[in-house]
Tab-separated table of C-alpha atoms in Angstrom:
chain	number	residue	atom	x	y	z
A	857	MET	CA	-16.587	120.938	41.721
A	858	ALA	CA	-19.427	121.247	39.249
A	859	GLY	CA	-20.497	124.020	36.936
A	860	GLU	CA	-17.250	125.906	37.585
A	861	PHE	CA	-17.798	126.123	41.354
A	862	VAL	CA	-15.374	124.980	44.019
A	863	TYR	CA	-17.204	123.381	46.938
A	864	LEU	CA	-14.902	124.150	49.843
A	865	SER	CA	-17.305	122.614	52.340
A	866	ASP	CA	-16.263	119.237	50.909
A	867	VAL	CA	-12.772	119.926	52.257
A	868	LEU	CA	-13.401	122.285	55.155
A	869	GLY	CA	-16.137	120.045	56.520
A	870	ASP	CA	-13.506	117.481	57.499
A	871	PRO	CA	-12.492	118.017	61.144
A	872	ASP	CA	-8.982	116.687	60.529
A	873	VAL	CA	-8.419	119.167	57.698
A	874	LEU	CA	-9.783	122.002	59.846
A	875	ASP	CA	-7.506	121.024	62.708
A	876	PHE	CA	-4.449	120.820	60.466
A	877	VAL	CA	-5.153	124.130	58.708
A	878	GLY	CA	-5.897	125.804	62.045
A	879	ARG	CA	-2.501	124.712	63.338
A	880	LEU	CA	-0.712	125.899	60.171
A	881	VAL	CA	-2.293	129.340	60.138
A	882	SER	CA	-1.938	129.874	63.879
A	883	ALA	CA	1.755	128.930	63.710
A	884	ARG	CA	2.279	131.622	61.058
A	885	PHE	CA	0.699	134.311	63.280
A	886	GLN	CA	1.583	133.072	66.780
A	887	ASP	CA	4.129	135.844	67.399
A	888	SER	CA	2.080	138.712	65.965
A	889	GLY	CA	0.123	139.514	69.126
A	890	VAL	CA	-3.266	138.511	67.708
A	891	ASN	CA	-5.984	138.907	70.323
A	892	VAL	CA	-9.047	138.296	68.128
A	893	VAL	CA	-9.724	136.271	64.970
A	894	VAL	CA	-12.304	137.865	62.661
A	895	THR	CA	-14.264	136.173	59.885
A	896	VAL	CA	-17.406	136.693	57.852
A	897	GLU	CA	-20.427	134.484	58.503
A	898	THR	CA	-19.990	131.879	55.807
A	899	LYS	CA	-17.966	128.746	55.375
A	900	GLY	CA	-14.962	130.481	56.914
A	901	ILE	CA	-16.398	130.272	60.435
A	902	THR	CA	-15.171	126.742	61.146
A	903	LEU	CA	-11.714	127.560	59.811
A	904	ALA	CA	-11.521	130.775	61.851
A	905	ALA	CA	-12.666	128.891	64.957
A	906	SER	CA	-9.866	126.371	64.468
A	907	VAL	CA	-7.281	129.141	64.117
A	908	ALA	CA	-8.669	130.991	67.154
A	909	ARG	CA	-8.519	127.771	69.169
A	910	TYR	CA	-4.800	127.346	68.507
A	911	LEU	CA	-4.072	131.031	69.133
A	912	HIS	CA	-6.184	130.876	72.329
A	913	VAL	CA	-8.135	134.004	71.374
A	914	PRO	CA	-11.834	134.732	70.809
A	915	ILE	CA	-13.502	134.777	67.414
A	916	ALA	CA	-15.577	137.691	66.118
A	917	ILE	CA	-18.054	136.941	63.349
A	918	VAL	CA	-18.940	139.698	60.921
A	919	ARG	CA	-22.608	139.276	60.004
A	920	ARG	CA	-24.267	139.966	56.675
A	921	ASP	CA	-27.320	141.186	58.591
A	922	GLN	CA	-27.254	142.960	61.925
A	923	ARG	CA	-28.505	140.769	64.775
A	924	VAL	CA	-30.418	142.379	67.615
A	925	THR	CA	-29.071	139.695	69.974
A	926	GLU	CA	-25.504	140.961	69.475
A	927	GLY	CA	-26.165	144.447	70.833
A	928	ALA	CA	-24.718	147.625	69.395
A	929	SER	CA	-22.955	147.047	66.087
A	930	LEU	CA	-21.089	148.949	63.442
A	931	THR	CA	-22.327	148.418	59.893
A	932	THR	CA	-20.694	149.147	56.559
A	933	HIS	CA	-21.534	148.714	52.903
A	934	TYR	CA	-19.089	147.624	50.234
A	935	VAL	CA	-19.039	146.481	46.621
A	936	SER	CA	-18.256	142.787	46.250
A	937	GLY	CA	-15.280	142.067	44.027
A	938	SER	CA	-16.880	139.264	42.046
A	939	ALA	CA	-20.582	140.075	41.789
A	940	LYS	CA	-20.126	143.865	41.766
A	941	ARG	CA	-23.112	144.159	44.105
A	942	ILE	CA	-23.459	146.283	47.190
A	943	GLN	CA	-23.135	144.097	50.268
A	944	THR	CA	-23.670	144.917	53.937
A	945	MET	CA	-21.723	143.691	56.946
A	946	SER	CA	-22.063	144.336	60.679
A	947	LEU	CA	-19.824	143.622	63.628
A	948	SER	CA	-20.921	143.721	67.250
A	949	LYS	CA	-19.015	146.198	69.400
A	950	ARG	CA	-18.924	143.583	72.160
A	951	LEU	CA	-16.790	141.239	70.065
A	952	VAL	CA	-13.822	143.525	69.418
A	953	PRO	CA	-11.435	144.294	72.299
A	954	SER	CA	-10.446	147.938	72.782
A	955	ASP	CA	-6.827	147.082	71.942
A	956	ALA	CA	-7.698	144.740	69.088
A	957	ARG	CA	-4.943	143.131	67.052
A	958	ALA	CA	-7.050	141.234	64.562
A	959	LEU	CA	-6.320	138.356	62.226
A	960	ILE	CA	-8.826	138.128	59.379
A	961	VAL	CA	-9.482	134.508	58.368
A	962	ASP	CA	-11.589	133.372	55.427
A	963	ASP	CA	-12.049	130.293	53.320
A	964	PHE	CA	-11.692	131.789	49.847
A	965	MET	CA	-10.403	134.959	48.198
A	966	ARG	CA	-11.043	135.985	44.627
A	967	ALA	CA	-10.404	139.718	44.402
A	968	GLY	CA	-10.170	140.473	48.126
A	969	ALA	CA	-13.152	142.841	48.414
A	970	THR	CA	-14.556	141.054	51.459
A	971	ALA	CA	-11.215	141.035	53.295
A	972	ARG	CA	-10.728	144.715	52.473
A	973	ALA	CA	-14.225	145.556	53.747
A	974	VAL	CA	-13.589	143.639	56.987
A	975	ALA	CA	-10.320	145.555	57.460
A	976	GLN	CA	-12.133	148.850	56.863
A	977	LEU	CA	-14.826	147.856	59.359
A	978	LEU	CA	-12.144	146.965	61.915
A	979	ALA	CA	-10.553	150.374	61.367
A	980	GLU	CA	-13.803	151.869	62.715
A	981	PHE	CA	-12.970	150.055	65.977
A	982	ASP	CA	-9.401	151.438	65.888
A	983	ALA	CA	-8.283	147.827	65.548
A	984	GLU	CA	-4.962	146.887	64.012
A	985	VAL	CA	-5.176	144.174	61.359
A	986	VAL	CA	-2.035	142.080	61.794
A	987	GLY	CA	-2.778	139.795	58.874
A	988	THR	CA	-5.225	138.149	56.522
A	989	ALA	CA	-5.185	134.392	56.006
A	990	VAL	CA	-7.243	132.427	53.521
A	991	PHE	CA	-7.463	128.730	52.808
A	992	MET	CA	-7.594	129.214	49.048
A	993	ALA	CA	-7.025	132.187	46.722
A	994	THR	CA	-7.508	132.471	42.988
A	995	ALA	CA	-4.562	133.168	40.724
A	996	MET	CA	-6.653	135.746	38.879
A	997	PRO	CA	-6.989	138.574	39.396
A	998	VAL	CA	-3.321	138.832	40.270
A	999	ALA	CA	-3.757	142.200	41.979
A	1000	LYS	CA	-5.953	141.754	45.050
A	1001	MET	CA	-7.772	144.492	46.961
A	1002	VAL	CA	-5.748	143.806	50.110
A	1003	ASP	CA	-2.125	144.765	50.597
A	1004	SER	CA	-0.949	141.373	51.783
A	1005	TYR	CA	-2.361	138.008	52.710
A	1006	VAL	CA	-1.346	134.434	53.360
A	1007	ALA	CA	-2.990	131.613	51.414
A	1008	LEU	CA	-2.436	127.865	51.639
A	1009	LEU	CA	-3.690	126.936	48.184
A	1010	GLN	CA	-4.026	128.707	44.853
A	1011	VAL	CA	-6.753	127.985	42.317
A	1012	ASN	CA	-5.261	128.409	38.868
A	1013	GLN	CA	-8.173	127.270	36.734
A	1014	VAL	CA	-11.730	126.031	37.208
A	1015	SER	CA	-13.743	124.545	34.368
A	1016	GLU	CA	-16.174	121.731	33.637
A	1017	ALA	CA	-13.115	119.564	32.901
A	1018	GLY	CA	-11.710	120.007	36.398
A	1019	ILE	CA	-9.894	122.262	38.794
A	1020	GLU	CA	-6.219	123.077	38.952
A	1021	VAL	CA	-5.088	123.763	42.516
A	1022	CYS	CA	-1.519	124.023	43.756
A	1023	PRO	CA	0.218	125.040	46.962
A	1024	TYR	CA	0.387	128.803	47.249
A	1025	PRO	CA	3.838	130.315	46.605
A	1026	LEU	CA	5.829	130.382	49.856
A	1027	SER	CA	6.342	134.132	50.029
A	1028	GLU	CA	3.550	136.325	51.354
A	1029	SER	CA	1.867	138.348	48.615
């Protein structure tokens, strides 16, 4: 942590942490009929891959830029929750099963705009989102842009003096 940034790659770069978190998240969703884990191409990929491994399902990566090598894709635009900028995301049609029951997995959630945009993109596939799981969520804003999610850790405060992180409250928000 420096300059009021949390460097999750310091934690999520550790294969033992990834394995442990993958087991925790997959245990929470093992009976929900998940048949695809979906994440956005950032630091959340390794975490999503770990979860998908334990659920024994494929992973679908939402790209910031459409890739010609992924074939036909659906693309959407959304306003990021933190930067208030228009962002673009694309998802290959080949990656989402016709009867998709998707689990959205990401490393970090501030306001939830990315998770909401992924859910809206999945709706274009007629996919059912069975849950959203994040490694870490901020305490503020309290009201997120997604109806419910599961987080392992909560960031209460970040400053030059340090970071205050605690286990996320046990109940799903």
